[in-house]
mmCIF file of C-alpha atoms and ligand atoms in Angstrom:
data_model
loop_
_atom_site.group_PDB
_atom_site.id
_atom_site.type_symbol
_atom_site.label_atom_id
_atom_site.label_comp_id
_atom_site.label_asym_id
_atom_site.label_seq_id
_atom_site.Cartn_x
_atom_site.Cartn_y
_atom_site.Cartn_z
ATOM 1 C CA MET A 1 -21.814 -50.240 -71.717
ATOM 2 C CA ALA A 2 -24.220 -51.524 -69.123
ATOM 3 C CA ARG A 3 -23.112 -54.798 -67.652
ATOM 4 C CA ARG A 4 -25.406 -57.341 -66.224
ATOM 5 C CA PHE A 5 -25.094 -59.668 -63.315
ATOM 6 C CA SER A 6 -26.817 -62.999 -63.074
ATOM 7 C CA VAL A 7 -27.934 -64.441 -59.767
ATOM 8 C CA ILE A 8 -28.546 -68.201 -60.008
ATOM 9 C CA PHE A 9 -30.842 -69.861 -57.467
ATOM 10 C CA ILE A 10 -30.177 -73.623 -57.240
ATOM 11 C CA PRO A 11 -32.977 -75.259 -55.246
ATOM 12 C CA GLU A 12 -32.584 -78.714 -53.673
ATOM 13 C CA GLY A 13 -34.506 -81.584 -55.251
ATOM 14 C CA ASP A 14 -35.944 -81.612 -58.694
ATOM 15 C CA SER A 15 -37.062 -77.984 -59.052
ATOM 16 C CA LYS A 16 -35.699 -75.974 -61.897
ATOM 17 C CA VAL A 17 -32.673 -73.777 -61.553
ATOM 18 C CA ARG A 18 -33.668 -70.119 -61.613
ATOM 19 C CA ARG A 19 -31.631 -67.413 -63.026
ATOM 20 C CA VAL A 20 -32.278 -63.725 -62.329
ATOM 21 C CA ARG A 21 -30.532 -61.097 -64.328
ATOM 22 C CA ILE A 22 -29.795 -57.790 -62.584
ATOM 23 C CA GLN A 23 -28.418 -54.695 -64.136
ATOM 24 C CA SER A 24 -25.156 -53.343 -62.617
ATOM 25 C CA GLY A 25 -26.828 -49.962 -61.762
ATOM 26 C CA ILE A 26 -29.205 -51.726 -59.396
ATOM 27 C CA VAL A 27 -26.347 -53.595 -57.734
ATOM 28 C CA LYS A 28 -24.510 -50.323 -57.276
ATOM 29 C CA SER A 29 -27.673 -48.734 -55.801
ATOM 30 C CA ILE A 30 -28.043 -51.619 -53.334
ATOM 31 C CA PHE A 31 -24.418 -51.186 -52.248
ATOM 32 C CA CYS A 32 -24.891 -47.453 -51.889
ATOM 33 C CA CYS A 33 -28.006 -47.920 -49.760
ATOM 34 C CA CYS A 34 -26.187 -50.404 -47.547
ATOM 35 C CA PHE A 35 -23.328 -47.974 -47.119
ATOM 36 C CA VAL A 36 -25.612 -45.087 -46.294
ATOM 37 C CA ALA A 37 -27.567 -47.234 -43.814
ATOM 38 C CA PHE A 38 -24.357 -48.270 -42.096
ATOM 39 C CA GLY A 39 -23.205 -44.656 -41.959
ATOM 40 C CA LEU A 40 -26.484 -43.554 -40.415
ATOM 41 C CA PHE A 41 -26.301 -46.364 -37.900
ATOM 42 C CA ALA A 42 -22.759 -45.402 -36.927
ATOM 43 C CA PHE A 43 -23.738 -41.742 -36.609
ATOM 44 C CA PHE A 44 -26.676 -42.445 -34.322
ATOM 45 C CA ALA A 45 -24.706 -44.910 -32.255
ATOM 46 C CA TYR A 46 -21.965 -42.316 -31.765
ATOM 47 C CA SER A 47 -24.492 -39.610 -30.946
ATOM 48 C CA TYR A 48 -26.206 -41.861 -28.429
ATOM 49 C CA PHE A 49 -22.877 -42.690 -26.803
ATOM 50 C CA ASN A 50 -21.982 -38.989 -26.591
ATOM 51 C CA LEU A 51 -25.390 -38.152 -25.160
ATOM 52 C CA THR A 52 -24.938 -40.726 -22.426
ATOM 53 C CA VAL A 53 -21.469 -39.374 -21.601
ATOM 54 C CA ASP A 54 -22.829 -35.794 -21.635
ATOM 55 C CA ARG A 55 -25.649 -36.764 -19.306
ATOM 56 C CA ASP A 56 -23.197 -38.265 -16.806
ATOM 57 C CA GLU A 57 -20.954 -35.226 -17.104
ATOM 58 C CA LEU A 58 -23.934 -32.929 -16.576
ATOM 59 C CA GLN A 59 -24.934 -34.847 -13.468
ATOM 60 C CA ARG A 60 -21.344 -34.672 -12.176
ATOM 61 C CA LEU A 61 -21.171 -30.932 -12.885
ATOM 62 C CA ARG A 62 -24.498 -30.380 -11.128
ATOM 63 C CA VAL A 63 -23.148 -32.081 -8.004
ATOM 64 C CA ALA A 64 -19.892 -30.119 -8.257
ATOM 65 C CA THR A 65 -21.752 -26.831 -8.706
ATOM 66 C CA SER A 66 -23.964 -27.568 -5.732
ATOM 67 C CA GLN A 67 -20.856 -28.294 -3.590
ATOM 68 C CA GLN A 68 -19.178 -25.126 -4.840
ATOM 69 C CA ARG A 69 -22.250 -23.109 -4.035
ATOM 70 C CA GLN A 70 -22.177 -24.491 -0.463
ATOM 71 C CA THR A 71 -18.465 -23.680 -0.215
ATOM 72 C CA LEU A 72 -19.198 -20.176 -1.478
ATOM 73 C CA GLN A 73 -21.925 -19.744 1.140
ATOM 74 C CA HIS A 74 -19.515 -20.846 3.872
ATOM 75 C CA LEU A 75 -16.890 -18.392 2.548
ATOM 76 C CA VAL A 76 -19.468 -15.599 2.548
ATOM 77 C CA ALA A 77 -20.416 -16.454 6.146
ATOM 78 C CA ASP A 78 -16.716 -16.486 7.098
ATOM 79 C CA LEU A 79 -16.150 -13.127 5.394
ATOM 80 C CA GLU A 80 -19.103 -11.610 7.235
ATOM 81 C CA GLU A 81 -17.655 -12.930 10.511
ATOM 82 C CA VAL A 82 -14.273 -11.362 9.689
ATOM 83 C CA HIS A 83 -16.031 -8.062 8.906
ATOM 84 C CA ARG A 84 -17.822 -8.256 12.279
ATOM 85 C CA GLN A 85 -14.544 -8.942 14.084
ATOM 86 C CA MET A 86 -12.869 -6.054 12.241
ATOM 87 C CA SER A 87 -15.748 -3.832 13.356
ATOM 88 C CA ALA A 88 -15.355 -4.998 16.962
ATOM 89 C CA LEU A 89 -11.596 -4.297 16.796
ATOM 90 C CA ALA A 90 -12.256 -0.834 15.390
ATOM 91 C CA ASP A 91 -14.742 -0.156 18.217
ATOM 92 C CA THR A 92 -12.232 -1.315 20.836
ATOM 93 C CA GLU A 93 -9.539 0.909 19.371
ATOM 94 C CA ALA A 94 -11.883 3.878 19.305
ATOM 95 C CA ARG A 95 -12.728 3.348 22.961
ATOM 96 C CA VAL A 96 -9.011 3.045 23.854
ATOM 97 C CA ARG A 97 -8.342 6.271 21.966
ATOM 98 C CA GLN A 98 -11.182 7.980 23.809
ATOM 99 C CA LEU A 99 -9.974 6.760 27.197
ATOM 100 C CA ALA A 100 -6.379 7.800 26.452
ATOM 101 C CA ASN A 101 -7.545 11.135 24.991
ATOM 102 C CA LEU A 102 -5.829 10.253 21.706
ATOM 103 C CA GLU A 103 -7.971 12.366 19.411
ATOM 104 C CA VAL A 104 -5.807 12.162 16.365
ATOM 105 C CA ILE A 105 -7.171 9.408 14.142
ATOM 106 C CA PRO A 106 -4.829 8.641 11.224
ATOM 107 C CA GLN A 107 -6.171 9.424 7.788
ATOM 108 C CA GLY A 108 -7.685 6.577 5.781
ATOM 109 C CA ILE A 109 -8.937 4.728 8.840
ATOM 110 C CA PRO A 110 -12.687 4.099 8.674
ATOM 111 C CA VAL A 111 -14.568 5.793 11.496
ATOM 112 C CA ALA A 112 -14.827 3.052 14.045
ATOM 113 C CA ILE A 113 -17.787 3.952 16.243
ATOM 114 C CA GLY A 114 -21.016 2.457 14.951
ATOM 115 C CA GLY A 115 -19.201 -0.231 12.965
ATOM 116 C CA LEU A 116 -17.857 -0.491 9.478
ATOM 117 C CA PRO A 117 -20.004 0.027 6.376
ATOM 118 C CA GLU A 118 -22.377 -2.839 5.504
ATOM 119 C CA VAL A 119 -20.845 -5.855 3.747
ATOM 120 C CA GLU A 120 -21.489 -5.687 -0.020
ATOM 121 C CA PRO A 121 -23.578 -8.485 -1.520
ATOM 122 C CA ILE A 122 -21.492 -11.353 -2.864
ATOM 123 C CA GLU A 123 -22.400 -12.811 -6.248
ATOM 124 C CA GLY A 124 -19.389 -14.869 -7.059
ATOM 125 C CA VAL A 125 -15.747 -15.717 -6.532
ATOM 126 C CA ASP A 126 -14.654 -12.331 -7.950
ATOM 127 C CA ASP A 127 -16.654 -10.487 -5.271
ATOM 128 C CA ILE A 128 -15.081 -12.649 -2.591
ATOM 129 C CA GLN A 129 -11.601 -11.948 -3.954
ATOM 130 C CA ARG A 130 -12.359 -8.230 -4.045
ATOM 131 C CA GLN A 131 -13.620 -8.236 -0.464
ATOM 132 C CA ILE A 132 -10.593 -10.207 0.700
ATOM 133 C CA ASN A 133 -8.314 -7.629 -0.933
ATOM 134 C CA GLN A 134 -10.342 -4.848 0.712
ATOM 135 C CA LEU A 135 -10.048 -6.603 4.096
ATOM 136 C CA GLN A 136 -6.315 -6.954 3.683
ATOM 137 C CA VAL A 137 -6.072 -3.201 3.125
ATOM 138 C CA GLU A 138 -8.316 -2.551 6.135
ATOM 139 C CA ILE A 139 -6.249 -4.873 8.314
ATOM 140 C CA GLU A 140 -3.018 -3.090 7.294
ATOM 141 C CA LEU A 141 -4.562 0.335 8.049
ATOM 142 C CA ARG A 142 -5.924 -0.943 11.344
ATOM 143 C CA ARG A 143 -2.499 -2.339 12.263
ATOM 144 C CA GLN A 144 -0.827 0.986 11.492
ATOM 145 C CA SER A 145 -3.462 2.887 13.433
ATOM 146 C CA GLN A 146 -3.058 0.610 16.458
ATOM 147 C CA GLU A 147 0.693 0.862 16.283
ATOM 148 C CA GLY A 148 0.331 4.648 16.231
ATOM 149 C CA ALA A 149 -2.005 4.523 19.215
ATOM 150 C CA ARG A 150 0.404 2.260 21.110
ATOM 151 C CA ASN A 151 3.318 4.593 20.418
ATOM 152 C CA LEU A 152 1.280 7.606 21.571
ATOM 153 C CA LEU A 153 0.266 5.716 24.712
ATOM 154 C CA ASN A 154 3.879 4.686 25.360
ATOM 155 C CA ASP A 155 4.904 8.318 24.953
ATOM 156 C CA GLN A 156 2.174 9.408 27.356
ATOM 157 C CA VAL A 157 3.198 6.764 29.921
ATOM 158 C CA SER A 158 6.871 7.749 29.558
ATOM 159 C CA LEU A 159 6.061 11.422 29.900
ATOM 160 C CA SER A 160 3.798 10.729 32.886
ATOM 161 C CA ARG A 161 6.560 8.727 34.574
ATOM 162 C CA ALA A 162 9.094 11.390 33.808
ATOM 163 C CA THR A 163 6.965 14.314 35.061
ATOM 164 C CA PRO A 164 7.747 15.172 38.698
ATOM 165 C CA LYS A 165 4.738 14.643 40.938
ATOM 166 C CA GLY A 166 4.156 14.497 44.691
ATOM 167 C CA TRP A 167 6.085 15.467 47.805
ATOM 168 C CA PRO A 168 9.842 14.765 47.830
ATOM 169 C CA THR A 169 9.861 14.273 51.609
ATOM 170 C CA LYS A 170 7.517 14.224 54.619
ATOM 171 C CA GLY A 171 7.476 17.662 56.169
ATOM 172 C CA TRP A 172 5.847 21.065 55.988
ATOM 173 C CA LEU A 173 6.363 23.983 53.670
ATOM 174 C CA THR A 174 8.320 26.814 55.191
ATOM 175 C CA SER A 175 9.298 28.826 52.142
ATOM 176 C CA TYR A 176 7.665 29.180 48.776
ATOM 177 C CA PHE A 177 8.864 29.692 45.201
ATOM 178 C CA GLY A 178 9.330 33.329 44.221
ATOM 179 C CA MET A 179 10.845 36.585 45.418
ATOM 180 C CA ARG A 180 11.630 36.684 49.145
ATOM 181 C CA LYS A 181 13.858 38.401 51.631
ATOM 182 C CA SER A 182 17.044 36.421 52.016
ATOM 183 C CA PRO A 183 17.479 35.117 55.555
ATOM 184 C CA PHE A 184 21.224 35.691 55.172
ATOM 185 C CA THR A 185 21.541 39.077 53.415
ATOM 186 C CA GLY A 186 18.142 40.648 54.089
ATOM 187 C CA LYS A 187 17.920 41.536 50.343
ATOM 188 C CA ARG A 188 14.979 40.500 48.151
ATOM 189 C CA VAL A 189 16.143 37.596 46.017
ATOM 190 C CA MET A 190 14.498 34.953 43.915
ATOM 191 C CA HIS A 191 13.898 31.655 45.769
ATOM 192 C CA GLU A 192 13.949 29.079 42.993
ATOM 193 C CA GLY A 193 12.360 26.201 44.869
ATOM 194 C CA LEU A 194 10.350 25.099 47.901
ATOM 195 C CA ASP A 195 11.730 24.636 51.386
ATOM 196 C CA ILE A 196 10.238 21.671 53.195
ATOM 197 C CA ALA A 197 11.154 21.484 56.897
ATOM 198 C CA ALA A 198 11.806 17.912 58.095
ATOM 199 C CA ASN A 199 13.954 16.174 60.683
ATOM 200 C CA THR A 200 17.483 15.326 59.691
ATOM 201 C CA GLY A 201 17.562 11.802 58.278
ATOM 202 C CA THR A 202 14.029 11.917 56.848
ATOM 203 C CA PRO A 203 14.112 10.081 53.467
ATOM 204 C CA VAL A 204 14.198 12.266 50.320
ATOM 205 C CA ILE A 205 12.497 10.538 47.416
ATOM 206 C CA ALA A 206 12.577 10.973 43.655
ATOM 207 C CA THR A 207 9.345 12.514 42.336
ATOM 208 C CA ALA A 208 9.679 10.990 38.855
ATOM 209 C CA ASP A 209 11.690 8.353 36.931
ATOM 210 C CA GLY A 210 15.027 9.530 35.681
ATOM 211 C CA ILE A 211 18.789 9.326 35.834
ATOM 212 C CA VAL A 212 20.996 10.905 38.496
ATOM 213 C CA ALA A 213 22.722 13.667 36.572
ATOM 214 C CA ARG A 214 24.941 15.003 39.341
ATOM 215 C CA VAL A 215 25.878 14.434 42.958
ATOM 216 C CA ARG A 216 28.001 17.149 44.509
ATOM 217 C CA TYR A 217 28.652 19.522 47.362
ATOM 218 C CA SER A 218 28.180 23.273 46.871
ATOM 219 C CA PRO A 219 28.752 25.943 49.503
ATOM 220 C CA GLY A 220 25.209 27.279 48.995
ATOM 221 C CA TYR A 221 23.219 24.055 48.364
ATOM 222 C CA GLY A 222 25.322 21.744 50.504
ATOM 223 C CA LYS A 223 25.086 18.070 49.617
ATOM 224 C CA MET A 224 22.903 18.092 46.522
ATOM 225 C CA VAL A 225 21.460 15.670 43.983
ATOM 226 C CA ILE A 226 20.277 16.585 40.497
ATOM 227 C CA ILE A 227 18.048 14.124 38.671
ATOM 228 C CA ASP A 228 17.390 14.361 34.951
ATOM 229 C CA HIS A 229 13.928 13.058 33.993
ATOM 230 C CA GLY A 230 14.065 13.711 30.271
ATOM 231 C CA TYR A 231 11.424 15.782 28.449
ATOM 232 C CA GLY A 232 13.307 18.842 29.774
ATOM 233 C CA TYR A 233 12.560 18.087 33.466
ATOM 234 C CA ARG A 234 15.219 18.195 36.188
ATOM 235 C CA THR A 235 14.776 18.128 39.991
ATOM 236 C CA ILE A 236 17.321 19.371 42.539
ATOM 237 C CA PHE A 237 17.443 18.260 46.160
ATOM 238 C CA ALA A 238 19.681 20.375 48.394
ATOM 239 C CA HIS A 239 21.009 20.682 51.960
ATOM 240 C CA ASN A 240 20.942 16.868 52.442
ATOM 241 C CA SER A 241 22.761 15.198 55.291
ATOM 242 C CA LYS A 242 23.546 12.158 53.126
ATOM 243 C CA ILE A 243 23.389 11.234 49.451
ATOM 244 C CA LEU A 244 22.355 7.617 48.723
ATOM 245 C CA VAL A 245 22.793 7.550 44.907
ATOM 246 C CA GLU A 246 25.574 8.000 42.397
ATOM 247 C CA ALA A 247 25.668 9.929 39.152
ATOM 248 C CA GLY A 248 24.421 7.879 36.252
ATOM 249 C CA GLU A 249 22.124 5.739 38.407
ATOM 250 C CA ARG A 250 18.681 4.999 36.993
ATOM 251 C CA ILE A 251 15.965 6.133 39.381
ATOM 252 C CA LYS A 252 12.261 5.275 39.731
ATOM 253 C CA ARG A 253 9.660 7.565 41.204
ATOM 254 C CA GLY A 254 9.555 6.833 44.940
ATOM 255 C CA ASP A 255 13.189 5.723 45.234
ATOM 256 C CA VAL A 256 15.008 7.153 48.274
ATOM 257 C CA VAL A 257 17.901 9.271 46.920
ATOM 258 C CA ALA A 258 19.066 11.128 50.043
ATOM 259 C CA LYS A 259 18.393 12.039 53.688
ATOM 260 C CA VAL A 260 17.202 15.474 54.799
ATOM 261 C CA GLY A 261 19.918 17.578 56.438
ATOM 262 C CA ASN A 262 21.279 21.017 57.132
ATOM 263 C CA THR A 263 24.374 21.220 54.864
ATOM 264 C CA GLY A 264 25.356 24.307 52.920
ATOM 265 C CA GLN A 265 23.791 27.711 53.500
ATOM 266 C CA SER A 266 20.850 26.616 55.669
ATOM 267 C CA THR A 267 19.146 27.890 58.762
ATOM 268 C CA GLY A 268 17.834 24.540 59.928
ATOM 269 C CA SER A 269 17.150 20.964 58.865
ATOM 270 C CA HIS A 270 15.111 21.169 55.661
ATOM 271 C CA LEU A 271 14.971 20.089 52.011
ATOM 272 C CA HIS A 272 15.315 22.659 49.294
ATOM 273 C CA TYR A 273 13.384 21.186 46.345
ATOM 274 C CA GLU A 274 13.780 22.706 42.917
ATOM 275 C CA LEU A 275 12.061 21.813 39.667
ATOM 276 C CA ARG A 276 13.398 23.011 36.335
ATOM 277 C CA LEU A 277 11.840 22.754 32.889
ATOM 278 C CA ASN A 278 14.354 23.277 30.063
ATOM 279 C CA GLY A 279 16.699 24.922 32.587
ATOM 280 C CA VAL A 280 14.100 27.390 33.864
ATOM 281 C CA PRO A 281 13.018 27.037 37.544
ATOM 282 C CA ILE A 282 9.261 26.542 37.852
ATOM 283 C CA ASP A 283 7.050 26.470 40.934
ATOM 284 C CA PRO A 284 6.954 22.856 42.155
ATOM 285 C CA ARG A 285 3.952 23.540 44.359
ATOM 286 C CA LYS A 286 1.523 22.669 41.585
ATOM 287 C CA THR A 287 3.092 19.262 41.290
ATOM 288 C CA LEU A 288 2.888 18.275 44.976
HETATM 289 ZN ZN1 ZN B 301 15.420 26.906 49.579
#
């Protein structure tokens, strides 16, 4: 049953009271409209608020993106610089290897001369990360390669220092390495070293770094010194008048180890100089 509402207008003064009758449906409609209008207002207000917040956020993000782009550009420049330095290092290593005649280049090492391959274009953080990983691998390989080169060089230096070289005393050659007629027996025998004539007391010097292996007197060789140089090399100095070192002493090339003399089976003051490689006498003349 439809209900009615009455709205009574009571004017001031003498005017008549007015009464308006309204059906309940209309009242409900008015309420509904008000409710919908309020809802719409709230929705638009909320949307507007959100829009403002989004706009600020967008602005902030734009600034942040711009800063990140600049950071990225700096990183790219830094990476390119690191690549250049790596390339320079590789060049230097290649030159060192060439100078030292180290021809063996370990596997996996990029060919150094002419620089490393071009730097790949960088689009984003992932590319940078990938290049950093790649650089880390390259640095490790480069480190291993340089360590290898250093070891090879050290070996070469050690070998060079341990290889007998130069004259063991100041004098002149009187007898060569090889078969000769023995001055004592007249028979042809092998002379396993060089005879260098020099005045008694002339310094006898080590021709390579090493350790004194033996100091002794032998009826044939007289007062003798044997120096072990490693790498299979040994030198023997015989007929000395005096020995100045002891067994076990570490010797550098150029150190005075004895004095020339005429001890043992000798026909005059001279140094008998022998060079052995793995126990086999070799001609020391090539090393003088
Ligand atoms: Zn001799």
